[in-house]
GROMACS .gro file of C-alpha atoms in nm:
model
  259
    1MET     CA    1   0.000   0.000   0.000
    2ALA     CA    2   0.284   0.240   0.081
    3ALA     CA    3   0.426   0.197  -0.269
    4LEU     CA    4   0.084   0.265  -0.423
    5VAL     CA    5   0.037   0.580  -0.216
    6GLN     CA    6   0.381   0.705  -0.311
    7ALA     CA    7   0.309   0.642  -0.679
    8VAL     CA    8  -0.035   0.801  -0.698
    9ALA     CA    9  -0.013   1.090  -0.450
   10PRO     CA   10   0.149   1.329  -0.702
   11LEU     CA   11  -0.128   1.246  -0.951
   12GLY     CA   12  -0.414   1.328  -0.719
   13GLU     CA   13  -0.654   1.622  -0.703
   14VAL     CA   14  -0.637   1.846  -0.397
   15LEU     CA   15  -0.988   1.857  -0.249
   16GLY     CA   16  -0.895   2.114   0.015
   17GLU     CA   17  -0.680   2.205   0.312
   18ALA     CA   18  -0.769   2.273   0.675
   19GLY     CA   19  -0.554   2.328   0.982
   20GLY     CA   20  -0.236   2.218   0.807
   21LEU     CA   21  -0.400   1.903   0.672
   22LYS     CA   22  -0.426   1.843   0.297
   23VAL     CA   23  -0.689   1.616   0.141
   24VAL     CA   24  -0.587   1.466  -0.194
   25ARG     CA   25  -0.798   1.231  -0.408
   26TRP     CA   26  -0.651   1.004  -0.673
   27GLN     CA   27  -0.876   0.832  -0.926
   28ASP     CA   28  -0.792   0.546  -1.160
   29PRO     CA   29  -0.963   0.517  -1.503
   30SER     CA   30  -1.157   0.223  -1.358
   31GLY     CA   31  -1.324   0.460  -1.111
   32THR     CA   32  -1.124   0.332  -0.814
   33ARG     CA   33  -1.034   0.614  -0.577
   34LEU     CA   34  -0.795   0.663  -0.288
   35VAL     CA   35  -0.832   0.967  -0.064
   36MET     CA   36  -0.516   1.065   0.122
   37GLU     CA   37  -0.517   1.292   0.429
   38THR     CA   38  -0.169   1.426   0.501
   39ILE     CA   39  -0.003   1.654   0.755
   40GLY     CA   40   0.361   1.733   0.683
   41ASP     CA   41   0.571   1.421   0.640
   42ASP     CA   42   0.345   1.196   0.849
   43ASP     CA   43   0.202   0.883   0.688
   44PRO     CA   44  -0.137   0.971   0.538
   45ASP     CA   45  -0.471   0.847   0.661
   46LEU     CA   46  -0.645   0.670   0.373
   47VAL     CA   47  -1.007   0.638   0.262
   48PRO     CA   48  -1.080   0.387  -0.018
   49SER     CA   49  -1.357   0.501  -0.249
   50PHE     CA   50  -1.505   0.481  -0.598
   51ALA     CA   51  -1.641   0.726  -0.855
   52ALA     CA   52  -2.004   0.619  -0.823
   53ASP     CA   53  -2.267   0.772  -1.050
   54THR     CA   54  -2.549   0.701  -0.806
   55ARG     CA   55  -2.670   1.006  -0.613
   56VAL     CA   56  -2.853   1.030  -0.281
   57ARG     CA   57  -2.980   1.326  -0.081
   58LEU     CA   58  -2.822   1.332   0.264
   59SER     CA   59  -2.978   1.534   0.544
   60GLY     CA   60  -2.839   1.615   0.886
   61VAL     CA   61  -2.487   1.492   0.813
   62GLN     CA   62  -2.302   1.500   1.146
   63MET     CA   63  -1.964   1.357   1.244
   64LEU     CA   64  -1.997   1.085   1.509
   65ASN     CA   65  -1.623   1.063   1.574
   66ASP     CA   66  -1.297   1.149   1.399
   67ASP     CA   67  -1.370   0.919   1.106
   68VAL     CA   68  -1.740   0.843   1.062
   69ALA     CA   69  -2.047   1.057   0.996
   70MET     CA   70  -2.414   0.972   1.039
   71ALA     CA   71  -2.672   1.098   0.790
   72THR     CA   72  -3.035   1.051   0.693
   73VAL     CA   73  -3.113   0.951   0.333
   74VAL     CA   74  -3.415   1.152   0.218
   75ASP     CA   75  -3.629   1.160  -0.096
   76ASP     CA   76  -3.687   1.465  -0.317
   77GLU     CA   77  -3.959   1.587  -0.077
   78GLY     CA   78  -3.729   1.557   0.224
   79GLN     CA   79  -3.896   1.248   0.370
   80ALA     CA   80  -3.659   1.021   0.563
   81LEU     CA   81  -3.587   0.684   0.397
   82THR     CA   82  -3.309   0.536   0.610
   83SER     CA   83  -3.005   0.628   0.819
   84VAL     CA   84  -2.649   0.558   0.709
   85ALA     CA   85  -2.312   0.574   0.883
   86VAL     CA   86  -2.052   0.665   0.625
   87LEU     CA   87  -1.693   0.762   0.557
   88ILE     CA   88  -1.697   1.093   0.370
   89GLU     CA   89  -1.414   1.177   0.131
   90GLN     CA   90  -1.428   1.538   0.252
   91ARG     CA   91  -1.462   1.446   0.622
   92ARG     CA   92  -1.170   1.671   0.724
   93LEU     CA   93  -1.324   1.966   0.540
   94ILE     CA   94  -1.690   1.958   0.645
   95PRO     CA   95  -1.809   2.140   0.960
   96TRP     CA   96  -1.814   1.976   1.298
   97ASP     CA   97  -2.031   2.217   1.493
   98GLN     CA   98  -2.353   2.194   1.287
   99PRO     CA   99  -2.525   1.934   1.067
  100ILE     CA  100  -2.510   1.982   0.692
  101ASP     CA  101  -2.721   1.876   0.393
  102GLY     CA  102  -2.605   1.782   0.045
  103VAL     CA  103  -2.632   1.553  -0.256
  104ALA     CA  104  -2.368   1.279  -0.242
  105SER     CA  105  -2.236   1.004  -0.460
  106ILE     CA  106  -2.235   0.690  -0.251
  107VAL     CA  107  -2.064   0.353  -0.280
  108ALA     CA  108  -2.058   0.031  -0.079
  109LEU     CA  109  -1.728  -0.156  -0.068
  110GLY     CA  110  -1.803  -0.524  -0.019
  111THR     CA  111  -1.622  -0.691   0.271
  112ALA     CA  112  -1.820  -1.017   0.308
  113VAL     CA  113  -2.080  -1.047   0.033
  114SER     CA  114  -2.272  -1.332  -0.131
  115ILE     CA  115  -2.456  -1.339  -0.464
  116HIS     CA  116  -2.790  -1.519  -0.514
  117GLU     CA  117  -2.956  -1.608  -0.844
  118SER     CA  118  -3.304  -1.491  -0.740
  119PRO     CA  119  -3.500  -1.347  -0.447
  120GLY     CA  120  -3.631  -1.698  -0.382
  121ASP     CA  121  -3.282  -1.845  -0.361
  122PHE     CA  122  -3.180  -1.569  -0.121
  123GLY     CA  123  -3.489  -1.619   0.094
  124GLU     CA  124  -3.406  -1.988   0.140
  125SER     CA  125  -3.036  -1.935   0.211
  126ASP     CA  126  -2.857  -1.885   0.541
  127ALA     CA  127  -2.747  -1.544   0.411
  128SER     CA  128  -3.100  -1.413   0.466
  129LEU     CA  129  -3.116  -1.520   0.833
  130PHE     CA  130  -3.154  -1.230   1.077
  131LEU     CA  131  -3.115  -1.384   1.421
  132GLY     CA  132  -2.966  -1.282   1.752
  133PRO     CA  133  -2.711  -1.511   1.921
  134LYS     CA  134  -2.973  -1.707   2.117
  135ASP     CA  135  -3.201  -1.760   1.817
  136ALA     CA  136  -2.903  -1.846   1.596
  137GLU     CA  137  -2.806  -2.123   1.838
  138GLN     CA  138  -3.164  -2.253   1.837
  139TRP     CA  139  -3.163  -2.254   1.456
  140ARG     CA  140  -2.833  -2.442   1.451
  141LEU     CA  141  -2.943  -2.710   1.697
  142HIS     CA  142  -3.318  -2.735   1.637
  143PRO     CA  143  -3.414  -2.563   1.309
  144ASP     CA  144  -3.765  -2.712   1.312
  145GLU     CA  145  -3.846  -2.597   1.666
  146PRO     CA  146  -3.936  -2.226   1.691
  147PRO     CA  147  -3.856  -2.061   2.027
  148ALA     CA  148  -4.152  -2.023   2.262
  149GLU     CA  149  -4.174  -1.646   2.214
  150TYR     CA  150  -4.210  -1.693   1.837
  151LEU     CA  151  -4.503  -1.929   1.888
  152LYS     CA  152  -4.662  -1.704   2.149
  153GLU     CA  153  -4.644  -1.392   1.931
  154GLY     CA  154  -4.713  -1.568   1.601
  155LEU     CA  155  -4.379  -1.470   1.450
  156THR     CA  156  -4.233  -1.634   1.142
  157TRP     CA  157  -3.947  -1.871   1.221
  158PRO     CA  158  -3.669  -1.818   1.139
  159ARG     CA  159  -3.655  -1.442   1.105
  160ARG     CA  160  -3.512  -1.339   0.768
  161MET     CA  161  -3.407  -1.018   0.596
  162ALA     CA  162  -3.601  -0.883   0.302
  163GLY     CA  163  -3.430  -0.896  -0.036
  164GLU     CA  164  -3.401  -0.517  -0.025
  165SER     CA  165  -3.291  -0.411   0.323
  166PHE     CA  166  -3.025  -0.191   0.477
  167GLY     CA  167  -2.895  -0.117   0.824
  168SER     CA  168  -2.582   0.052   0.958
  169TYR     CA  169  -2.424  -0.122   1.255
  170ALA     CA  170  -2.345   0.222   1.403
  171VAL     CA  171  -2.705   0.273   1.515
  172PHE     CA  172  -2.641   0.013   1.787
  173LEU     CA  173  -2.310   0.162   1.904
  174LYS     CA  174  -2.189   0.461   2.101
  175PRO     CA  175  -2.066   0.744   1.875
  176ASP     CA  176  -1.700   0.696   1.966
  177GLN     CA  177  -1.725   0.327   1.870
  178ALA     CA  178  -1.917   0.374   1.546
  179GLY     CA  179  -1.780   0.257   1.214
  180ALA     CA  180  -1.911   0.284   0.858
  181SER     CA  181  -1.998  -0.084   0.810
  182ALA     CA  182  -2.352  -0.189   0.721
  183LEU     CA  183  -2.559  -0.497   0.642
  184LEU     CA  184  -2.700  -0.454   0.292
  185SER     CA  185  -2.924  -0.665   0.071
  186GLY     CA  186  -3.050  -0.550  -0.265
  187THR     CA  187  -3.168  -0.635  -0.613
  188ILE     CA  188  -2.894  -0.645  -0.877
  189LEU     CA  189  -2.971  -0.397  -1.156
  190GLY     CA  190  -2.650  -0.441  -1.355
  191ALA     CA  191  -2.285  -0.537  -1.322
  192GLU     CA  192  -1.956  -0.511  -1.506
  193ARG     CA  193  -1.596  -0.615  -1.455
  194ARG     CA  194  -1.324  -0.348  -1.459
  195THR     CA  195  -0.946  -0.350  -1.426
  196VAL     CA  196  -0.759  -0.107  -1.201
  197ILE     CA  197  -0.490   0.021  -1.437
  198GLN     CA  198  -0.249   0.118  -1.162
  199THR     CA  199  -0.241  -0.231  -1.003
  200GLY     CA  200  -0.383  -0.471  -1.262
  201GLN     CA  201  -0.643  -0.597  -1.013
  202GLU     CA  202  -0.998  -0.668  -1.128
  203ILE     CA  203  -1.307  -0.534  -0.955
  204LEU     CA  204  -1.677  -0.598  -1.001
  205VAL     CA  205  -1.894  -0.288  -1.016
  206VAL     CA  206  -2.252  -0.380  -0.928
  207GLN     CA  207  -2.552  -0.148  -0.934
  208VAL     CA  208  -2.793  -0.244  -0.657
  209ARG     CA  209  -3.136  -0.124  -0.540
  210THR     CA  210  -3.165  -0.150  -0.164
  211ALA     CA  211  -3.413  -0.012   0.090
  212GLY     CA  212  -3.432   0.362   0.035
  213PHE     CA  213  -3.174   0.418  -0.237
  214ASP     CA  214  -2.969   0.281  -0.525
  215VAL     CA  215  -2.599   0.221  -0.463
  216ILE     CA  216  -2.288   0.102  -0.644
  217VAL     CA  217  -2.130  -0.199  -0.473
  218CYS     CA  218  -1.765  -0.272  -0.549
  219LEU     CA  219  -1.639  -0.629  -0.507
  220GLU     CA  220  -1.297  -0.789  -0.541
  221GLY     CA  221  -1.291  -0.945  -0.885
  222ALA     CA  222  -1.082  -1.247  -0.785
  223ALA     CA  223  -1.340  -1.349  -0.524
  224HIS     CA  224  -1.631  -1.341  -0.771
  225LYS     CA  225  -1.560  -1.524  -1.096
  226GLU     CA  226  -1.908  -1.480  -1.248
  227ILE     CA  227  -2.091  -1.159  -1.336
  228PRO     CA  228  -2.379  -1.120  -1.085
  229PRO     CA  229  -2.716  -1.187  -1.253
  230VAL     CA  230  -2.959  -0.902  -1.312
  231GLY     CA  231  -3.260  -0.960  -1.088
  232GLY     CA  232  -3.057  -1.159  -0.838
  233ILE     CA  233  -2.981  -1.054  -0.482
  234LEU     CA  234  -2.652  -0.925  -0.342
  235SER     CA  235  -2.625  -0.947   0.036
  236GLY     CA  236  -2.365  -0.902   0.306
  237SER     CA  237  -2.143  -0.665   0.498
  238VAL     CA  238  -2.017  -0.352   0.325
  239LEU     CA  239  -1.821  -0.036   0.404
  240MET     CA  240  -2.016   0.278   0.312
  241VAL     CA  241  -1.828   0.570   0.154
  242ALA     CA  242  -1.967   0.896   0.013
  243SER     CA  243  -1.840   1.205  -0.165
  244LEU     CA  244  -1.992   1.547  -0.093
  245ASP     CA  245  -1.863   1.794  -0.350
  246SER     CA  246  -2.081   2.067  -0.199
  247TRP     CA  247  -2.298   2.107   0.109
  248GLN     CA  248  -2.519   2.354   0.292
  249VAL     CA  249  -2.476   2.433   0.660
  250ARG     CA  250  -2.809   2.450   0.841
  251ALA     CA  251  -2.929   2.792   0.956
  252GLY     CA  252  -2.747   2.922   1.261
  253GLY     CA  253  -2.443   2.699   1.213
  254GLY     CA  254  -2.085   2.778   1.134
  255GLN     CA  255  -1.841   2.588   0.918
  256GLY     CA  256  -1.513   2.468   1.055
  257PRO     CA  257  -1.270   2.191   0.963
  258ALA     CA  258  -1.184   1.903   1.186
  259ASP     CA  259  -0.865   1.931   1.385
   0.00000   0.00000   0.00000
């Protein structure tokens, strides 16, 4: 990674500077991005990203900690669709003291993802299970015996995720512990294989419709030999990254960079 950073840093675009910190973004022809945050001669902090063409409206963007922001995805009328914890390419440049709004490009970097031929296949697979530790143990040992509380309340056993669902793990954590990982399932709208010119590595770029928004999901090409089928389901853990080229500070707020 150090060699890659050294090679691409001079080729990057300066997004801005704040408090002695410079934010530089390099982009490969494949769309692969690397955001480098540097102060003096110190090793840079890095944010992996991608030049996604999907756009979402983010409302109330607020930093949770030094790295991760929380935002609400809204529709064109401002109605809330879902919440997302996200790494923002411009995180060192956006204000800390007041929430902001803006239109962002957004990408999900797959960390542990499975592909399913159809919604039915997904619904019958273990990947769709949505169980706590106790229920997961019951499912492992006695899959045909629903827990008593399921029977009492008339709940479907086992509990499963919908084919289009999204949830950031950060909503269950304290702000200082929050990360940008999420559990995402969505319908595959299209996919293509690309090669990162700088490294020769292949990636899969998959357009997905999930609960509340469309998103580009990037997968390691070597781990997925086949092109994901249109109409199938992609599901798993992802790292959410967004780019905010412009934003509006809410009334009464000031704008200041992170330290």
